[in-house]
Amino acid sequence: MSYLDTTHDVYKEAALTPDVGLCCTTNPIWELPGLKIPKIMQEMNYGCGSTVHARDLTNNPKMLYVGVGGGMELLQFSYFNRQKGGVVGVDVVDEMLEASRKNFKVAEEQNSWFKSEFVDLKKGDALNLPVEDNSIDVAAQNCLFNIFKTDDLKKAIAEMYRVLKPHGRLVMSDPTCEQPMNETLRNDERLRALCLSGSLPIAEYVKMLTDAGFGTIEIRARKPYRILDPKNYPTDELIYIESIEVAAIKDPMPADGPCVFTGKAAIYYGEEDYFDDKQGHILLKNQPLAICDKTAAALKALNRDDIYFSESTYHYDGGGCC
């Protein structure tokens, strides 16, 4: 049995018997006017963060969500696109699809605006999405990609890239880990299915996205997630796992490499009203400008004594240099 079969069985079980502790989401439930999340959806919230960001969801975007869970994020996405089939949900586990269908009926009872037909649920594999090329504005996955081993992860990212329209966004939440893990942990199929032992370092995670062709990467949040300790797991040292929220944008790849935003900013405090680096970046006096890591390196190389650079905060919410 492959690790993907183990993952299938874990989430089949979680669909039939909701497991509140399966994942430990670090985000509060969205509270928007007229939006009520049924309790059963909250109990089946098998993610490690949120992929729902209002600024991604303007003008009725066509949306795709892979790995439907209990349907909570599908319901949240539908809030921003109240059209038949406006949101596509894909999952390989029949029982999870059926659980979501039932949960949508509960959501209809609690939300006068919501109709189950807003969500088009499809049986499908993240490695071979049943979705047309260049047809999606916003794609999302929550605590799914970290399950895949390297070759399968490349396929899953390539599939998301394929279905997105130009300038479309892939919004993700996944566990990450900067410490090395031993092979016993890495090869434990159940721990991988539980979104733990497949965690990658952030730089490696980002490189997988840029290697697939995404020209802009935004790291929007970085939060504590889990601990693997020697008393409960096969490890000699305590391992700290975080969750990150990331958007990968299908922008053309710049000639000098991708724009990766990790929450850095530059502040000009010289004698002029502004500083222009003649490369498309204008820094107004004493007004912070969010900059990608590439721009930060270029500006630092100027060796000026009137520009301050903040460190990466791993929180970026737009308005940057690129």
Short mmCIF file of C-alpha atoms in Angstrom, two decimals:
data_model
loop_
_atom_site.label_atom_id
_atom_site.label_comp_id
_atom_site.label_asym_id
_atom_site.label_seq_id
_atom_site.Cartn_x
_atom_site.Cartn_y
_atom_site.Cartn_z
CA MET A 1 0.00 0.00 0.00
CA SER A 2 1.42 3.39 -0.99
CA TYR A 3 1.51 6.44 1.26
CA LEU A 4 -1.33 7.91 -0.82
CA ASP A 5 -3.48 4.88 0.02
CA THR A 6 -2.78 5.49 3.71
CA THR A 7 -3.77 9.14 3.26
CA HIS A 8 -6.99 8.08 1.52
CA ASP A 9 -7.88 5.80 4.44
CA VAL A 10 -7.12 8.48 7.05
CA TYR A 11 -9.46 10.97 5.40
CA LYS A 12 -12.11 8.37 4.65
CA GLU A 13 -12.18 7.68 8.39
CA ALA A 14 -12.23 11.41 9.14
CA ALA A 15 -15.19 11.86 6.80
CA LEU A 16 -17.20 9.08 8.40
CA THR A 17 -16.28 10.08 11.97
CA PRO A 18 -15.31 13.77 12.31
CA ASP A 19 -11.99 14.15 14.14
CA VAL A 20 -11.70 17.59 15.72
CA GLY A 21 -8.04 17.03 16.65
CA LEU A 22 -6.87 15.78 13.24
CA CYS A 23 -5.43 19.18 12.39
CA CYS A 24 -4.97 22.18 14.62
CA THR A 25 -6.03 25.23 12.65
CA THR A 26 -4.58 28.46 13.99
CA ASN A 27 -7.21 30.73 12.46
CA PRO A 28 -10.51 31.89 13.92
CA ILE A 29 -13.64 31.07 11.97
CA TRP A 30 -14.53 33.81 9.50
CA GLU A 31 -17.37 36.01 10.73
CA LEU A 32 -18.88 37.94 7.83
CA PRO A 33 -22.33 39.52 7.59
CA GLY A 34 -24.85 36.78 6.94
CA LEU A 35 -22.29 33.97 6.99
CA LYS A 36 -22.81 31.20 9.54
CA ILE A 37 -20.47 28.20 9.59
CA PRO A 38 -22.28 25.02 10.70
CA LYS A 39 -20.74 23.26 13.69
CA ILE A 40 -20.13 20.09 11.69
CA MET A 41 -18.01 22.05 9.20
CA GLN A 42 -15.96 23.49 12.04
CA GLU A 43 -15.40 20.00 13.43
CA MET A 44 -14.22 18.84 9.99
CA ASN A 45 -11.92 21.79 9.41
CA TYR A 46 -8.86 19.70 8.55
CA GLY A 47 -6.57 22.58 7.69
CA CYS A 48 -3.66 24.40 9.33
CA GLY A 49 -4.64 27.98 8.47
CA SER A 50 -6.94 29.80 6.06
CA THR A 51 -6.90 30.19 2.29
CA VAL A 52 -9.78 32.68 2.26
CA HIS A 53 -8.58 36.25 1.71
CA ALA A 54 -11.12 38.87 0.68
CA ARG A 55 -8.69 40.78 -1.53
CA ASP A 56 -8.26 37.68 -3.72
CA LEU A 57 -11.99 37.29 -4.20
CA THR A 58 -13.26 40.41 -5.98
CA ASN A 59 -15.38 40.45 -9.15
CA ASN A 60 -16.88 36.97 -8.78
CA PRO A 61 -13.75 34.90 -9.42
CA LYS A 62 -14.00 31.32 -10.62
CA MET A 63 -12.55 29.29 -7.76
CA LEU A 64 -11.09 25.82 -7.24
CA TYR A 65 -10.52 24.13 -3.91
CA VAL A 66 -8.65 20.81 -3.80
CA GLY A 67 -9.16 18.53 -0.81
CA VAL A 68 -12.64 19.57 0.28
CA GLY A 69 -12.58 18.58 3.95
CA GLY A 70 -15.98 19.24 5.51
CA GLY A 71 -16.73 22.03 3.03
CA MET A 72 -16.05 25.00 5.30
CA GLU A 73 -13.72 26.88 2.99
CA LEU A 74 -15.91 26.02 0.01
CA LEU A 75 -18.79 27.72 1.84
CA GLN A 76 -16.58 30.71 2.61
CA PHE A 77 -15.48 30.98 -1.02
CA SER A 78 -19.12 30.77 -2.13
CA TYR A 79 -19.84 33.85 -0.04
CA PHE A 80 -17.84 35.81 -2.62
CA ASN A 81 -19.27 34.09 -5.71
CA ARG A 82 -22.96 33.26 -5.40
CA GLN A 83 -23.31 31.66 -8.82
CA LYS A 84 -24.08 28.12 -9.87
CA GLY A 85 -20.80 26.24 -10.11
CA GLY A 86 -18.84 29.34 -9.17
CA VAL A 87 -16.69 27.23 -6.87
CA VAL A 88 -15.29 23.83 -7.87
CA GLY A 89 -14.37 21.38 -5.11
CA VAL A 90 -12.19 18.37 -5.95
CA ASP A 91 -11.43 15.39 -3.72
CA VAL A 92 -10.29 11.83 -4.29
CA VAL A 93 -12.17 10.47 -1.25
CA ASP A 94 -15.80 9.59 -2.02
CA GLU A 95 -16.79 9.71 1.63
CA MET A 96 -15.42 13.23 2.02
CA LEU A 97 -17.36 14.42 -1.03
CA GLU A 98 -20.53 12.90 0.38
CA ALA A 99 -19.91 14.45 3.81
CA SER A 100 -19.52 17.87 2.18
CA ARG A 101 -22.78 17.43 0.26
CA LYS A 102 -24.59 16.69 3.53
CA ASN A 103 -22.89 19.62 5.25
CA PHE A 104 -23.99 21.96 2.47
CA LYS A 105 -27.61 21.05 3.20
CA VAL A 106 -27.04 22.15 6.79
CA ALA A 107 -25.40 25.33 5.53
CA GLU A 108 -28.45 26.05 3.36
CA GLU A 109 -30.65 25.88 6.44
CA GLN A 110 -28.44 28.31 8.35
CA ASN A 111 -27.58 30.73 5.50
CA SER A 112 -30.47 32.15 3.49
CA TRP A 113 -28.16 33.26 0.67
CA PHE A 114 -26.42 29.91 0.16
CA LYS A 115 -27.37 27.19 -2.31
CA SER A 116 -25.56 23.88 -2.69
CA GLU A 117 -25.46 24.43 -6.45
CA PHE A 118 -22.94 27.23 -5.88
CA VAL A 119 -20.36 24.46 -5.36
CA ASP A 120 -19.57 21.91 -8.07
CA LEU A 121 -18.13 18.89 -6.26
CA LYS A 122 -16.01 16.59 -8.43
CA LYS A 123 -14.26 13.29 -7.81
CA GLY A 124 -10.67 13.85 -8.83
CA ASP A 125 -6.99 13.58 -8.04
CA ALA A 126 -4.76 16.56 -7.24
CA LEU A 127 -2.19 14.97 -9.56
CA ASN A 128 -4.62 15.00 -12.48
CA LEU A 129 -7.25 17.66 -11.90
CA PRO A 130 -10.58 17.33 -13.76
CA VAL A 131 -10.41 21.02 -14.69
CA GLU A 132 -9.71 22.80 -17.98
CA ASP A 133 -6.51 24.71 -18.71
CA ASN A 134 -6.45 28.44 -17.85
CA SER A 135 -9.97 28.41 -16.41
CA ILE A 136 -9.55 29.30 -12.71
CA ASP A 137 -9.00 32.72 -11.11
CA VAL A 138 -8.23 31.51 -7.58
CA ALA A 139 -7.16 27.97 -6.67
CA ALA A 140 -6.59 26.84 -3.09
CA GLN A 141 -5.45 23.93 -0.97
CA ASN A 142 -5.14 23.65 2.79
CA CYS A 143 -2.82 21.13 4.41
CA LEU A 144 -2.65 18.99 1.26
CA PHE A 145 0.62 19.68 -0.52
CA ASN A 146 2.72 18.81 2.52
CA ILE A 147 1.37 15.26 2.32
CA PHE A 148 3.00 14.62 -1.08
CA LYS A 149 6.49 13.30 -1.61
CA THR A 150 8.73 15.29 -3.95
CA ASP A 151 7.76 13.91 -7.36
CA ASP A 152 4.05 13.96 -6.56
CA LEU A 153 4.32 17.45 -5.10
CA LYS A 154 5.82 18.69 -8.37
CA LYS A 155 2.90 17.15 -10.26
CA ALA A 156 0.31 18.70 -7.92
CA ILE A 157 1.84 22.17 -8.24
CA ALA A 158 2.11 21.81 -12.03
CA GLU A 159 -1.58 20.90 -12.18
CA MET A 160 -2.57 23.99 -10.22
CA TYR A 161 -0.41 26.11 -12.51
CA ARG A 162 -2.04 24.54 -15.57
CA VAL A 163 -5.63 25.29 -14.56
CA LEU A 164 -5.01 28.89 -13.42
CA LYS A 165 -5.64 31.80 -15.75
CA PRO A 166 -2.73 34.19 -16.38
CA HIS A 167 -2.22 36.24 -13.17
CA GLY A 168 -4.42 33.74 -11.31
CA ARG A 169 -3.59 32.95 -7.68
CA LEU A 170 -2.83 29.71 -5.91
CA VAL A 171 -3.54 30.26 -2.22
CA MET A 172 -2.20 27.71 0.24
CA SER A 173 -1.76 26.85 3.87
CA ASP A 174 0.75 24.16 4.82
CA PRO A 175 2.94 23.09 7.73
CA THR A 176 6.65 23.92 7.40
CA CYS A 177 9.70 22.91 9.39
CA GLU A 178 13.21 24.35 9.36
CA GLN A 179 14.76 21.45 11.27
CA PRO A 180 15.87 18.22 9.58
CA MET A 181 13.68 15.19 10.21
CA ASN A 182 15.00 11.65 10.41
CA GLU A 183 14.03 9.06 7.81
CA THR A 184 11.76 7.22 10.25
CA LEU A 185 9.59 10.32 10.57
CA ARG A 186 9.77 11.12 6.85
CA ASN A 187 8.70 7.60 5.91
CA ASP A 188 5.91 7.27 8.48
CA GLU A 189 2.91 7.22 6.16
CA ARG A 190 0.36 8.08 8.82
CA LEU A 191 2.36 11.04 10.15
CA ARG A 192 2.66 12.27 6.56
CA ALA A 193 -1.10 11.91 6.09
CA LEU A 194 -1.61 13.85 9.33
CA CYS A 195 0.24 16.86 7.85
CA LEU A 196 3.34 16.47 10.01
CA SER A 197 6.31 14.60 8.60
CA GLY A 198 6.03 16.01 5.07
CA SER A 199 6.69 19.56 6.25
CA LEU A 200 9.34 21.38 4.18
CA PRO A 201 11.59 24.33 5.01
CA ILE A 202 10.08 27.57 3.69
CA ALA A 203 12.86 28.19 1.16
CA GLU A 204 12.44 24.70 -0.30
CA TYR A 205 8.65 25.11 -0.38
CA VAL A 206 8.95 28.43 -2.23
CA LYS A 207 11.47 26.99 -4.70
CA MET A 208 9.02 24.23 -5.64
CA LEU A 209 6.53 26.95 -6.57
CA THR A 210 8.93 29.12 -8.52
CA ASP A 211 10.38 26.09 -10.33
CA ALA A 212 6.83 25.43 -11.57
CA GLY A 213 6.76 28.91 -13.13
CA PHE A 214 5.02 31.11 -10.56
CA GLY A 215 6.64 34.55 -10.94
CA THR A 216 5.38 36.12 -7.69
CA ILE A 217 5.22 34.53 -4.24
CA GLU A 218 3.61 36.17 -1.20
CA ILE A 219 4.15 34.75 2.29
CA ARG A 220 1.16 36.06 4.19
CA ALA A 221 1.45 34.42 7.59
CA ARG A 222 3.78 32.23 9.63
CA LYS A 223 2.43 30.73 12.84
CA PRO A 224 3.22 28.07 15.46
CA TYR A 225 1.60 24.73 14.64
CA ARG A 226 2.82 21.50 16.28
CA ILE A 227 5.62 19.84 18.23
CA LEU A 228 7.06 16.39 17.59
CA ASP A 229 8.68 15.37 20.87
CA PRO A 230 10.84 12.34 21.76
CA LYS A 231 8.28 10.99 24.23
CA ASN A 232 5.56 10.59 21.62
CA TYR A 233 7.33 10.38 18.27
CA PRO A 234 10.38 8.54 16.86
CA THR A 235 12.80 11.45 17.20
CA ASP A 236 15.76 12.15 19.47
CA GLU A 237 15.16 15.89 19.45
CA LEU A 238 12.15 18.15 19.79
CA ILE A 239 10.94 19.31 16.38
CA TYR A 240 9.02 22.55 15.99
CA ILE A 241 6.53 22.81 13.11
CA GLU A 242 4.96 26.04 11.88
CA SER A 243 2.15 26.71 9.42
CA ILE A 244 2.42 29.28 6.65
CA GLU A 245 -0.11 30.91 4.36
CA VAL A 246 1.23 31.57 0.87
CA ALA A 247 -0.08 32.92 -2.42
CA ALA A 248 1.69 31.93 -5.65
CA ILE A 249 0.70 34.14 -8.57
CA LYS A 250 0.84 33.01 -12.19
CA ASP A 251 2.71 36.11 -13.29
CA PRO A 252 5.33 35.93 -16.03
CA MET A 253 8.70 34.98 -14.59
CA PRO A 254 10.93 38.11 -14.47
CA ALA A 255 14.22 37.85 -16.34
CA ASP A 256 16.12 38.27 -13.07
CA GLY A 257 14.09 35.67 -11.19
CA PRO A 258 10.88 35.51 -9.15
CA CYS A 259 9.60 38.20 -6.79
CA VAL A 260 9.33 36.58 -3.36
CA PHE A 261 7.76 38.67 -0.61
CA THR A 262 8.70 37.57 2.91
CA GLY A 263 7.55 40.71 4.70
CA LYS A 264 10.60 42.94 4.25
CA ALA A 265 10.27 46.72 3.98
CA ALA A 266 12.55 49.63 3.11
CA ILE A 267 12.28 53.12 4.62
CA TYR A 268 14.09 56.06 3.03
CA TYR A 269 15.07 58.84 5.49
CA GLY A 270 17.41 61.00 3.40
CA GLU A 271 17.30 64.72 2.64
CA GLU A 272 15.18 64.52 -0.53
CA ASP A 273 11.41 63.98 -0.68
CA TYR A 274 11.93 60.57 -2.23
CA PHE A 275 14.52 58.16 -3.55
CA ASP A 276 14.28 56.67 -7.05
CA ASP A 277 16.59 53.75 -7.81
CA LYS A 278 15.84 54.09 -11.55
CA GLN A 279 14.71 50.47 -11.55
CA GLY A 280 11.02 51.14 -10.95
CA HIS A 281 11.19 51.56 -7.18
CA ILE A 282 10.37 54.91 -5.59
CA LEU A 283 10.71 55.28 -1.83
CA LEU A 284 8.86 58.25 -0.35
CA LYS A 285 10.55 59.83 2.65
CA ASN A 286 9.78 58.03 5.92
CA GLN A 287 7.10 55.86 4.31
CA PRO A 288 7.79 52.11 4.41
CA LEU A 289 7.62 50.27 1.11
CA ALA A 290 7.11 46.50 1.10
CA ILE A 291 9.85 44.97 -1.00
CA CYS A 292 10.52 41.50 -2.34
CA ASP A 293 13.73 39.78 -1.31
CA LYS A 294 15.25 40.44 -4.73
CA THR A 295 14.62 44.21 -4.50
CA ALA A 296 15.93 44.23 -0.92
CA ALA A 297 19.21 42.72 -2.07
CA ALA A 298 19.53 45.20 -4.96
CA LEU A 299 18.85 48.23 -2.76
CA LYS A 300 21.25 47.03 -0.05
CA ALA A 301 23.94 46.67 -2.68
CA LEU A 302 23.77 50.46 -3.22
CA ASN A 303 25.36 50.84 0.25
CA ARG A 304 23.36 53.97 1.07
CA ASP A 305 23.28 55.31 4.62
CA ASP A 306 19.75 56.73 4.31
CA ILE A 307 17.66 53.59 3.74
CA TYR A 308 16.57 51.31 6.55
CA PHE A 309 15.75 47.65 5.82
CA SER A 310 13.55 45.56 8.07
CA GLU A 311 14.03 41.84 8.41
CA SER A 312 11.56 39.31 7.02
CA THR A 313 8.38 39.28 9.08
CA TYR A 314 6.80 36.50 6.99
CA HIS A 315 3.67 38.58 6.76
CA TYR A 316 2.89 40.37 3.48
CA ASP A 317 -0.49 41.81 2.53
CA GLY A 318 0.13 43.65 -0.72
CA GLY A 319 1.18 47.10 -1.82
CA GLY A 320 4.72 46.07 -2.55
CA CYS A 321 7.45 47.05 -4.94
CA CYS A 322 6.59 44.72 -7.82
#
